[in-house]
Tab-separated table of C-alpha atoms in Angstrom:
chain	number	residue	atom	x	y	z
A	1239	MET	CA	21.218	3.913	-16.115
A	1240	LEU	CA	18.352	4.395	-13.649
A	1241	LEU	CA	16.189	2.070	-15.752
A	1242	ASN	CA	18.889	-0.594	-15.582
A	1243	VAL	CA	19.043	-0.234	-11.791
A	1244	PHE	CA	15.303	-0.902	-11.610
A	1245	LYS	CA	15.545	-3.902	-13.918
A	1246	SER	CA	18.629	-5.553	-12.434
A	1247	GLY	CA	18.523	-4.717	-8.718
A	1248	ILE	CA	16.130	-4.964	-5.801
A	1249	PHE	CA	13.176	-4.013	-8.032
A	1250	GLN	CA	13.314	-7.274	-9.958
A	1251	TRP	CA	10.085	-9.261	-9.896
A	1252	GLN	CA	11.464	-12.102	-7.744
A	1253	PHE	CA	12.742	-9.670	-5.097
A	1254	ARG	CA	9.704	-7.401	-4.954
A	1255	ARG	CA	8.072	-9.042	-1.935
A	1256	GLN	CA	11.319	-8.883	0.020
A	1257	LEU	CA	11.509	-5.172	-0.818
A	1258	LEU	CA	7.908	-4.454	0.183
A	1259	VAL	CA	8.177	-6.423	3.434
A	1260	SER	CA	11.428	-4.638	4.282
A	1261	LEU	CA	9.800	-1.259	3.676
A	1262	SER	CA	6.777	-2.271	5.779
A	1263	ALA	CA	9.000	-3.445	8.644
A	1264	THR	CA	11.119	-0.290	8.517
A	1265	LEU	CA	8.106	2.011	8.822
A	1266	ILE	CA	8.797	1.891	12.559
A	1267	THR	CA	12.301	3.261	11.916
A	1268	PHE	CA	10.679	6.175	10.082
A	1269	CYS	CA	8.506	6.834	13.152
A	1270	HIS	CA	11.576	6.534	15.378
A	1271	GLY	CA	13.470	8.949	13.128
A	1272	ILE	CA	10.764	11.577	13.579
A	1273	ALA	CA	11.131	11.233	17.349
A	1274	LEU	CA	14.921	11.645	17.023
A	1275	GLY	CA	14.683	14.643	14.686
A	1276	TRP	CA	12.103	16.288	16.974
A	1277	LEU	CA	14.755	17.105	19.593
A	1278	SER	CA	17.265	19.253	17.693
A	1279	PRO	CA	15.001	22.177	16.678
A	1280	MET	CA	12.875	21.803	19.840
A	1281	LEU	CA	15.763	21.958	22.321
A	1282	PRO	CA	16.535	25.707	21.905
A	1283	LYS	CA	12.822	26.451	22.353
A	1284	LEU	CA	12.629	24.380	25.544
A	1285	LEU	CA	15.733	26.151	26.875
A	1286	SER	CA	14.100	29.549	26.409
A	1287	PRO	CA	11.457	30.643	28.983
A	1288	GLN	CA	10.028	32.976	26.326
A	1289	GLU	CA	9.807	30.459	23.454
A	1290	THR	CA	8.949	27.191	25.222
A	1291	PRO	CA	5.706	25.656	23.886
A	1292	LEU	CA	5.069	23.982	27.258
A	1293	THR	CA	4.275	25.308	30.716
A	1294	PHE	CA	7.925	24.926	31.756
A	1295	SER	CA	11.439	25.503	30.419
A	1296	ILE	CA	14.632	23.521	31.021
A	1297	ASP	CA	18.281	24.321	31.803
A	1298	VAL	CA	21.497	23.082	30.130
A	1299	ASN	CA	21.941	20.147	32.525
A	1300	GLU	CA	18.360	18.977	31.947
A	1301	ALA	CA	18.904	19.404	28.204
A	1302	SER	CA	21.955	17.116	28.324
A	1303	TRP	CA	19.909	14.492	30.206
A	1304	LEU	CA	17.070	14.871	27.708
A	1305	GLY	CA	19.516	14.086	24.933
A	1306	ALA	CA	21.340	11.267	26.700
A	1307	ILE	CA	18.546	9.390	28.477
A	1308	ILE	CA	17.365	7.860	25.206
A	1309	SER	CA	20.411	5.601	25.374
A	1310	LEU	CA	19.359	4.150	28.745
A	1311	GLY	CA	16.152	3.051	27.090
A	1312	GLY	CA	18.263	1.778	24.205
A	1313	ILE	CA	20.237	-0.582	26.439
A	1314	SER	CA	16.996	-1.966	27.891
A	1315	GLY	CA	15.539	-2.273	24.400
A	1316	ASN	CA	18.564	-4.166	23.079
A	1317	PHE	CA	18.329	-6.951	25.638
A	1318	SER	CA	14.559	-7.100	26.182
A	1319	PHE	CA	13.741	-7.267	22.466
A	1320	SER	CA	16.526	-9.779	21.897
A	1321	TYR	CA	14.852	-12.027	24.485
A	1322	VAL	CA	11.395	-11.501	22.955
A	1323	MET	CA	12.722	-12.150	19.444
A	1324	ASN	CA	14.430	-15.425	20.376
A	1325	ARG	CA	11.720	-16.640	22.750
A	1326	PHE	CA	8.579	-15.690	20.831
A	1327	GLY	CA	9.796	-15.064	17.278
A	1328	ARG	CA	10.588	-12.149	15.017
A	1329	LYS	CA	6.970	-11.214	14.331
A	1330	VAL	CA	6.047	-10.799	18.015
A	1331	ALA	CA	9.088	-8.565	18.494
A	1332	ILE	CA	8.101	-6.550	15.412
A	1333	TYR	CA	4.581	-6.016	16.802
A	1334	ALA	CA	5.996	-5.068	20.206
A	1335	LEU	CA	8.136	-2.275	18.741
A	1336	ALA	CA	4.977	-0.246	18.141
A	1337	VAL	CA	4.108	-0.067	21.866
A	1338	PRO	CA	6.894	2.229	23.168
A	1339	ASN	CA	6.820	4.265	19.957
A	1340	THR	CA	3.125	5.012	20.420
A	1341	CYS	CA	3.752	6.006	24.041
A	1342	ILE	CA	6.269	8.651	22.903
A	1343	TRP	CA	3.628	10.763	21.220
A	1344	PHE	CA	1.131	10.574	24.075
A	1345	LEU	CA	3.844	11.634	26.534
A	1346	PHE	CA	4.963	14.525	24.311
A	1347	TYR	CA	1.372	15.717	23.959
A	1348	PHE	CA	0.421	15.566	27.650
A	1349	ALA	CA	3.827	16.625	29.090
A	1350	GLN	CA	3.437	18.585	32.336
A	1351	SER	CA	7.089	18.555	33.464
A	1352	ILE	CA	10.560	17.552	32.285
A	1353	GLU	CA	10.006	14.063	33.730
A	1354	TRP	CA	7.339	13.404	31.087
A	1355	LEU	CA	9.850	14.223	28.361
A	1356	TYR	CA	12.455	11.995	30.041
A	1357	VAL	CA	10.044	9.044	29.965
A	1358	ALA	CA	9.189	9.787	26.323
A	1359	ARG	CA	12.872	9.716	25.416
A	1360	VAL	CA	13.317	6.427	27.315
A	1361	CYS	CA	10.458	5.016	25.222
A	1362	ALA	CA	12.246	6.271	22.106
A	1363	GLY	CA	15.323	4.410	23.346
A	1364	LEU	CA	13.334	1.209	23.847
A	1365	THR	CA	12.057	1.465	20.272
A	1366	GLY	CA	15.483	2.249	18.868
A	1367	GLY	CA	17.280	-0.419	20.886
A	1368	GLY	CA	14.727	-3.022	19.838
A	1369	MET	CA	14.827	-1.960	16.183
A	1370	PHE	CA	18.593	-2.284	15.952
A	1371	VAL	CA	18.365	-5.877	17.241
A	1372	VAL	CA	15.237	-7.136	15.507
A	1373	LEU	CA	15.085	-5.535	12.060
A	1374	PRO	CA	18.610	-6.237	10.700
A	1375	ILE	CA	18.247	-9.912	11.670
A	1376	PHE	CA	14.681	-10.105	10.297
A	1377	ILE	CA	15.632	-8.469	6.983
A	1378	GLY	CA	18.835	-10.518	6.786
A	1379	GLU	CA	16.799	-13.728	7.140
A	1380	ILE	CA	14.194	-12.926	4.488
A	1381	ALA	CA	16.582	-11.325	1.956
A	1382	ASP	CA	18.373	-13.023	-0.902
A	1383	ASN	CA	22.178	-12.980	-0.515
A	1384	SER	CA	22.573	-10.794	-3.617
A	1385	ILE	CA	20.443	-7.918	-2.261
A	1386	ARG	CA	20.809	-8.289	1.522
A	1387	GLY	CA	23.114	-5.295	1.866
A	1388	ARG	CA	20.743	-2.984	0.016
A	1389	LEU	CA	17.645	-4.144	1.872
A	1390	CYS	CA	19.382	-3.800	5.259
A	1391	SER	CA	20.386	-0.270	4.243
A	1392	PHE	CA	16.689	0.642	4.011
A	1393	PHE	CA	16.784	0.501	7.807
A	1394	THR	CA	19.047	3.569	7.814
A	1395	LEU	CA	17.282	5.229	4.869
A	1396	THR	CA	13.870	5.232	6.512
A	1397	MET	CA	15.324	6.408	9.839
A	1398	ASN	CA	17.169	9.275	8.163
A	1399	THR	CA	14.031	10.211	6.247
A	1400	GLY	CA	12.174	10.261	9.551
A	1401	ILE	CA	14.896	12.420	11.125
A	1402	MET	CA	14.548	14.968	8.330
A	1403	VAL	CA	10.761	14.980	8.714
A	1404	GLY	CA	11.280	15.446	12.458
A	1405	PHE	CA	13.590	18.417	11.776
A	1406	ILE	CA	10.967	20.007	9.508
A	1407	VAL	CA	7.862	19.472	11.626
A	1408	SER	CA	9.632	20.455	14.855
A	1409	SER	CA	10.831	23.685	13.225
A	1410	HIS	CA	7.598	24.749	11.528
A	1411	ILE	CA	4.595	22.986	13.077
A	1412	ALA	CA	2.963	23.729	16.427
A	1413	TYR	CA	4.187	21.495	19.252
A	1414	HIS	CA	0.872	19.781	20.050
A	1415	VAL	CA	-0.010	19.147	16.407
A	1416	ILE	CA	3.035	16.896	15.829
A	1417	PRO	CA	1.967	13.997	18.127
A	1418	CYS	CA	-1.543	14.036	16.666
A	1419	ALA	CA	-0.149	13.743	13.138
A	1420	VAL	CA	2.387	10.973	13.880
A	1421	VAL	CA	0.605	8.694	16.359
A	1422	GLY	CA	-1.306	6.868	13.607
A	1423	LEU	CA	1.878	5.627	11.906
A	1424	PRO	CA	2.686	2.896	14.487
A	1425	VAL	CA	-0.880	1.603	14.042
A	1426	LEU	CA	-0.372	1.401	10.273
A	1427	TYR	CA	2.939	-0.378	10.889
A	1428	VAL	CA	1.230	-3.072	13.003
A	1429	PHE	CA	-1.450	-3.575	10.337
A	1430	LEU	CA	1.189	-4.027	7.625
A	1431	ALA	CA	3.057	-6.515	9.845
A	1432	THR	CA	0.008	-8.794	9.789
A	1433	ARG	CA	0.410	-9.178	6.024
A	1434	TYR	CA	3.692	-11.132	5.960
A	1435	PRO	CA	4.789	-14.393	7.678
A	1436	GLU	CA	7.442	-15.295	10.211
A	1437	PRO	CA	10.865	-15.846	8.544
A	1438	PRO	CA	11.305	-19.477	7.439
A	1439	GLN	CA	14.452	-19.941	9.548
A	1440	GLN	CA	12.555	-19.243	12.773
A	1441	LEU	CA	9.693	-21.558	11.790
A	1442	MET	CA	12.173	-24.321	11.020
A	1443	ARG	CA	13.825	-23.867	14.430
A	1444	TRP	CA	10.364	-24.416	15.923
A	1445	LYS	CA	10.086	-27.597	13.775
A	1446	ARG	CA	7.121	-26.180	11.839
A	1447	ASP	CA	8.547	-27.341	8.521
A	1448	GLU	CA	5.392	-27.008	6.433
A	1449	GLU	CA	4.914	-23.377	7.497
A	1450	ALA	CA	8.622	-22.722	6.904
A	1451	GLU	CA	8.307	-23.979	3.324
A	1452	LYS	CA	5.287	-21.740	2.733
A	1453	SER	CA	7.132	-18.791	4.229
A	1454	LEU	CA	10.176	-19.327	2.015
A	1455	ARG	CA	7.923	-19.645	-1.032
A	1456	PHE	CA	6.244	-16.367	-0.056
A	1457	TYR	CA	9.517	-14.448	0.237
A	1458	ARG	CA	10.977	-16.018	-2.945
A	1459	ARG	CA	7.705	-15.560	-4.885
A	1460	CYS	CA	7.422	-19.284	-5.591
A	1461	ASP	CA	3.861	-19.656	-4.279
A	1462	GLY	CA	1.923	-18.914	-7.464
A	1463	PRO	CA	0.455	-21.285	-10.057
A	1464	ASN	CA	3.071	-20.535	-12.735
A	1465	VAL	CA	6.438	-21.033	-11.044
A	1466	SER	CA	9.291	-21.545	-13.506
A	1467	LYS	CA	11.552	-24.582	-13.234
A	1468	GLU	CA	14.545	-22.336	-12.613
A	1469	ALA	CA	12.778	-20.574	-9.722
A	1470	GLU	CA	11.678	-23.927	-8.280
A	1471	ARG	CA	15.251	-25.251	-8.397
A	1472	ALA	CA	16.568	-22.098	-6.696
A	1473	TYR	CA	13.860	-22.403	-4.038
A	1474	GLN	CA	14.670	-26.073	-3.383
A	1475	LYS	CA	18.391	-25.312	-3.136
A	1476	GLN	CA	17.776	-22.559	-0.561
A	1477	LEU	CA	15.382	-24.787	1.381
A	1478	ASP	CA	17.898	-27.640	1.539
A	1479	GLU	CA	20.697	-25.262	2.554
A	1480	MET	CA	18.509	-23.752	5.266
A	1481	ARG	CA	17.345	-27.133	6.575
A	1482	LEU	CA	20.923	-28.423	6.802
A	1483	ALA	CA	22.111	-25.276	8.603
A	1484	ILE	CA	19.232	-25.368	11.107
A	1485	GLN	CA	19.788	-29.090	11.763
A	1486	GLU	CA	23.481	-28.450	12.458
A	1487	GLN	CA	22.576	-25.563	14.730
A	1488	ASN	CA	19.997	-27.640	16.624
A	1489	LYS	CA	22.491	-30.511	16.925
A	1490	ASP	CA	25.099	-28.181	18.419
A	1491	SER	CA	22.495	-26.761	20.806
A	1492	ASN	CA	21.393	-30.216	21.923
A	1493	ASP	CA	24.956	-31.451	22.356
A	1494	ASN	CA	26.512	-28.441	24.035
A	1495	GLY	CA	24.043	-25.573	24.205
A	1496	LEU	CA	25.428	-22.059	23.976
A	1497	SER	CA	28.465	-21.849	26.237
A	1498	MET	CA	31.226	-19.357	26.950
A	1499	SER	CA	33.599	-21.394	24.794
A	1500	ASP	CA	31.483	-20.499	21.736
A	1501	PHE	CA	32.400	-16.836	22.324
A	1502	LEU	CA	36.107	-17.578	22.863
A	1503	THR	CA	36.930	-19.089	19.481
A	1504	LYS	CA	39.310	-17.094	17.306
A	1505	ARG	CA	36.584	-16.278	14.783
A	1506	ALA	CA	34.075	-15.239	17.467
A	1507	LEU	CA	36.561	-13.000	19.310
A	1508	LYS	CA	37.628	-11.274	16.105
A	1509	ALA	CA	33.993	-10.779	15.077
A	1510	LEU	CA	33.120	-9.331	18.509
A	1511	ALA	CA	36.128	-7.009	18.395
A	1512	THR	CA	35.123	-5.846	14.926
A	1513	GLY	CA	31.552	-5.339	16.111
A	1514	LEU	CA	32.682	-3.192	19.041
A	1515	VAL	CA	34.991	-1.069	16.867
A	1516	LEU	CA	32.143	-0.516	14.408
A	1517	MET	CA	29.885	0.520	17.289
A	1518	ILE	CA	32.548	3.013	18.432
A	1519	ALA	CA	32.863	4.340	14.876
A	1520	ASN	CA	29.089	4.626	14.563
A	1521	ILE	CA	28.820	6.820	17.667
A	1522	PHE	CA	32.117	8.574	18.425
A	1523	THR	CA	32.794	9.792	14.900
A	1524	GLY	CA	30.104	12.211	16.020
A	1525	THR	CA	27.178	11.861	13.640
A	1526	PHE	CA	24.664	10.656	16.229
A	1527	ALA	CA	25.437	13.555	18.581
A	1528	PHE	CA	25.423	15.988	15.652
A	1529	ASN	CA	21.866	14.920	14.765
A	1530	ASN	CA	20.676	15.609	18.302
A	1531	TYR	CA	22.477	18.943	18.777
A	1532	MET	CA	22.658	20.183	15.161
A	1533	SER	CA	20.921	23.513	15.774
A	1534	ASN	CA	23.190	24.230	18.773
A	1535	ILE	CA	26.299	23.452	16.677
A	1536	PHE	CA	25.315	25.875	13.927
A	1537	ASP	CA	24.406	28.488	16.506
A	1538	ALA	CA	27.891	28.138	18.064
A	1539	VAL	CA	29.680	28.970	14.779
A	1540	HIS	CA	27.368	31.942	14.066
A	1541	THR	CA	26.189	30.799	10.679
A	1542	GLN	CA	24.215	33.403	8.730
A	1543	LEU	CA	21.509	30.917	7.808
A	1544	ASP	CA	18.864	30.062	10.388
A	1545	PRO	CA	20.208	27.094	12.435
A	1546	ASN	CA	16.994	25.126	11.893
A	1547	THR	CA	17.214	25.662	8.130
A	1548	ASN	CA	20.757	24.277	8.195
A	1549	THR	CA	19.482	21.336	10.214
A	1550	ILE	CA	16.842	20.528	7.585
A	1551	ILE	CA	19.462	20.738	4.811
A	1552	ILE	CA	21.616	18.254	6.727
A	1553	GLY	CA	18.602	15.948	7.095
A	1554	ALA	CA	18.241	15.865	3.301
A	1555	VAL	CA	21.966	15.158	2.894
A	1556	GLN	CA	21.632	12.165	5.245
A	1557	ILE	CA	19.089	10.658	2.895
A	1558	LEU	CA	21.370	11.191	-0.115
A	1559	GLY	CA	24.219	9.488	1.753
A	1560	THR	CA	22.054	6.477	2.537
A	1561	LEU	CA	20.826	6.247	-1.063
A	1562	ALA	CA	24.464	6.245	-2.201
A	1563	SER	CA	25.160	3.434	0.269
A	1564	ILE	CA	22.204	1.400	-1.022
A	1565	TYR	CA	23.527	1.770	-4.579
A	1566	LEU	CA	27.144	0.940	-3.697
A	1567	VAL	CA	27.050	-1.644	-0.893
A	1568	ASP	CA	26.314	-4.751	-2.985
A	1569	ARG	CA	28.352	-3.532	-5.973
A	1570	TYR	CA	31.663	-2.609	-4.370
A	1571	GLY	CA	31.442	-4.345	-0.997
A	1572	ARG	CA	31.284	-3.285	2.638
A	1573	LYS	CA	34.953	-2.745	3.474
A	1574	ILE	CA	35.708	-0.057	0.885
A	1575	LEU	CA	32.674	1.955	2.005
A	1576	LEU	CA	33.823	1.755	5.638
A	1577	ILE	CA	37.330	2.892	4.655
A	1578	VAL	CA	36.071	5.861	2.625
A	1579	SER	CA	33.582	6.756	5.347
A	1580	CYS	CA	36.081	6.706	8.236
A	1581	ALA	CA	38.653	8.675	6.243
A	1582	GLY	CA	36.093	11.229	5.097
A	1583	SER	CA	34.640	11.634	8.597
A	1584	GLY	CA	38.120	12.285	9.988
A	1585	ILE	CA	38.871	14.924	7.343
A	1586	GLY	CA	35.447	16.575	7.674
A	1587	THR	CA	35.348	16.810	11.478
A	1588	SER	CA	38.934	18.103	11.585
A	1589	ALA	CA	38.090	20.807	9.045
A	1590	PHE	CA	34.913	21.786	10.915
A	1591	GLY	CA	36.934	21.927	14.129
A	1592	LEU	CA	39.418	24.274	12.445
A	1593	TYR	CA	36.581	26.555	11.296
A	1594	ALA	CA	35.050	26.495	14.795
A	1595	PHE	CA	38.466	27.298	16.329
A	1596	TYR	CA	38.782	30.516	14.335
A	1597	ALA	CA	35.098	31.457	14.492
A	1598	GLU	CA	34.382	30.629	18.141
A	1599	GLU	CA	37.705	30.947	19.985
A	1600	GLN	CA	39.886	33.290	17.931
A	1601	LYS	CA	36.929	35.561	17.061
A	1602	VAL	CA	38.173	35.884	13.473
A	1603	ASP	CA	35.686	37.560	11.126
A	1604	LEU	CA	34.497	34.730	8.893
A	1605	SER	CA	31.293	36.419	7.753
A	1606	ALA	CA	32.313	35.919	4.114
A	1607	PHE	CA	32.177	32.149	4.653
A	1608	SER	CA	29.538	31.736	7.382
A	1609	ALA	CA	26.600	31.518	4.987
A	1610	TRP	CA	27.910	28.413	3.216
A	1611	LEU	CA	31.074	26.887	4.695
A	1612	PRO	CA	29.710	25.474	8.017
A	1613	VAL	CA	26.718	23.805	6.370
A	1614	THR	CA	28.928	22.518	3.513
A	1615	LEU	CA	31.420	20.951	5.928
A	1616	MET	CA	28.656	19.416	8.040
A	1617	ALA	CA	26.895	18.153	4.919
A	1618	PHE	CA	30.129	16.449	3.825
A	1619	ILE	CA	30.558	14.828	7.268
A	1620	ILE	CA	26.976	13.573	7.383
A	1621	PHE	CA	26.994	12.373	3.760
A	1622	ILE	CA	30.256	10.445	4.020
A	1623	ALA	CA	29.281	8.921	7.386
A	1624	ASN	CA	25.983	7.662	5.973
A	1625	VAL	CA	27.717	6.125	2.962
A	1626	GLY	CA	29.568	3.717	5.258
A	1627	VAL	CA	29.872	4.031	9.031
A	1628	ILE	CA	26.152	4.585	9.639
A	1629	SER	CA	24.513	2.462	6.927
A	1630	VAL	CA	26.949	-0.429	6.520
A	1631	THR	CA	27.727	-1.106	10.195
A	1632	MET	CA	24.560	-3.126	10.880
A	1633	VAL	CA	24.942	-5.084	7.638
A	1634	VAL	CA	28.513	-6.098	8.518
A	1635	LEU	CA	27.573	-6.898	12.128
A	1636	VAL	CA	24.887	-9.397	11.100
A	1637	GLU	CA	27.099	-10.978	8.432
A	1638	ILE	CA	30.363	-11.222	10.379
A	1639	LEU	CA	29.073	-12.953	13.528
A	1640	PRO	CA	28.950	-16.788	13.580
A	1641	GLN	CA	25.387	-18.059	13.348
A	1642	LYS	CA	25.418	-19.857	16.700
A	1643	ILE	CA	26.217	-16.719	18.713
A	1644	ARG	CA	24.651	-14.174	16.338
A	1645	ALA	CA	21.583	-13.251	18.386
A	1646	VAL	CA	23.382	-12.952	21.738
A	1647	ALA	CA	26.466	-11.267	20.273
A	1648	THR	CA	24.326	-8.794	18.326
A	1649	SER	CA	22.545	-7.844	21.554
A	1650	PHE	CA	25.898	-7.398	23.302
A	1651	CYS	CA	27.265	-5.165	20.527
A	1652	LEU	CA	24.093	-3.120	20.330
A	1653	GLY	CA	23.956	-2.818	24.121
A	1654	SER	CA	27.466	-1.402	23.854
A	1655	LEU	CA	26.237	0.920	21.089
A	1656	SER	CA	23.520	2.262	23.395
A	1657	PHE	CA	26.034	2.765	26.205
A	1658	PHE	CA	28.397	4.606	23.844
A	1659	ALA	CA	25.465	6.705	22.626
A	1660	PHE	CA	24.586	7.628	26.217
A	1661	VAL	CA	28.171	8.717	26.897
A	1662	SER	CA	28.273	10.701	23.656
A	1663	LEU	CA	24.952	12.472	24.126
A	1664	LYS	CA	25.609	13.256	27.799
A	1665	THR	CA	29.133	14.578	27.272
A	1666	PHE	CA	28.789	16.317	23.889
A	1667	PRO	CA	27.014	19.487	25.141
A	1668	LEU	CA	29.290	19.548	28.197
A	1669	MET	CA	32.388	19.219	25.984
A	1670	MET	CA	31.074	22.021	23.780
A	1671	PHE	CA	30.544	24.196	26.864
A	1672	HIS	CA	33.811	23.457	28.697
A	1673	LEU	CA	36.286	22.599	25.895
A	1674	GLY	CA	34.744	24.377	22.932
A	1675	LEU	CA	33.287	23.056	19.694
A	1676	ALA	CA	36.713	22.880	18.000
A	1677	ALA	CA	38.230	20.446	20.536
A	1678	THR	CA	35.040	18.362	20.465
A	1679	MET	CA	35.224	18.050	16.682
A	1680	TRP	CA	38.931	17.169	16.773
A	1681	PHE	CA	38.159	14.386	19.251
A	1682	CYS	CA	35.668	12.944	16.739
A	1683	GLY	CA	38.302	13.228	13.999
A	1684	THR	CA	40.827	11.316	16.110
A	1685	VAL	CA	38.338	8.481	16.687
A	1686	SER	CA	37.710	8.334	12.923
A	1687	VAL	CA	41.441	7.890	12.209
A	1688	ILE	CA	41.778	5.096	14.802
A	1689	CYS	CA	38.753	3.268	13.380
A	1690	LEU	CA	40.101	3.737	9.842
A	1691	PHE	CA	43.325	1.948	10.813
A	1692	TYR	CA	41.382	-0.974	12.322
A	1693	VAL	CA	39.082	-1.329	9.292
A	1694	VAL	CA	42.018	-1.336	6.849
A	1695	VAL	CA	44.016	-3.919	8.823
A	1696	CYS	CA	41.432	-6.178	10.477
A	1697	VAL	CA	37.972	-6.061	8.859
A	1698	GLU	CA	37.087	-8.747	6.314
A	1699	GLU	CA	34.894	-8.241	3.271
A	1700	THR	CA	31.487	-9.874	3.913
A	1701	LYS	CA	29.787	-9.188	0.572
A	1702	GLY	CA	27.826	-12.255	-0.563
A	1703	ARG	CA	28.517	-14.232	2.619
A	1704	SER	CA	25.860	-16.807	3.504
A	1705	MET	CA	23.791	-16.165	6.642
A	1706	TYR	CA	24.351	-19.819	7.600
A	1707	ASP	CA	28.160	-19.614	7.912
């Protein structure tokens, strides 16, 4: 079966360049994932005056700001990189993503006070906010319709792989060694970005038709001396479809420009509402906060395993969930994965909340279960979330928005995502402290159920939809 997957899927010869370019572009998400995963095992050390690797320690309020402030950078990154992408092109925005990511590691290394770490986390937010705008659109533009979902899911796969690496290195490697080891990756990312062209759609918008044709040939592997007639026909069909769509878009822009009325059509309003609900599901089902405070969560339920070991196990499960999503998303569609994911997240967080209620608040002796049940429940939550809510959200967002408003509407939705992430990261440790872990988990379960209802009733299947609709 695995051999058939390689022969019939994204590893086919004609798709190989799209795969390699997508992996090259998502190297920055791997770097960003390391920066995200760094926090969870490092936070308990920074909170302890005896264990801190720096010349200072922090308190609970500073820890909540350290977790949440990344989202302020995320909001800035959403809108600034959207402007750069639309004004100067996808490639310039891709190069620019390396700048704040590189700054993170210098700030971590030379940190003299908590303010240095705050700025580093803001830089991480700028990278993350920019990535969520630029890379799904870039990959969506270069990918064939039949494999777009899988290639866009690499965005989540590489980030989750980075998060797991961040969990591991932050748990077991000396603080000042980590920045030295990671800082070269953004440089490699920039070098790889010089090896592939601007997407053909952007070149055609700039009326550079000859370069657009070369770019499309590059991504469709039709630029060699021995191009088959079938491949040439498919290339010409895609080129004509693209040219017609861009001409219609330019005509609309020249006649009317982008106006508020474009956002008030029935299709646009429904797409924006769906985008916002998916952003809420992505954040308030809890997975993003869990990744940042994983060690604290396991410490709260008194698991017998070392909290950092549990955190690393969860990092591996995230990768498995994303791999499952990559396998399933273009076979069974987006909607069914979102339904399964929302339902599973609701069940998992409710069950974890029940365990936390008895372990943390009722002081029931659960030592017979503490070695395996908490990590099993959390692994289920993380796995099922990454199958749908985490991995598929960005794919659906790019596909569901009308082309004319796609760039601006994507920035709006992702700006909302960053705001929701800020609220989640700032309030999660405070909710754990004041309300208890059980109530916090049950809140996440309630959000999952509400989002499940919306997905079942209102979300359309977007599998195979053209990017020019």
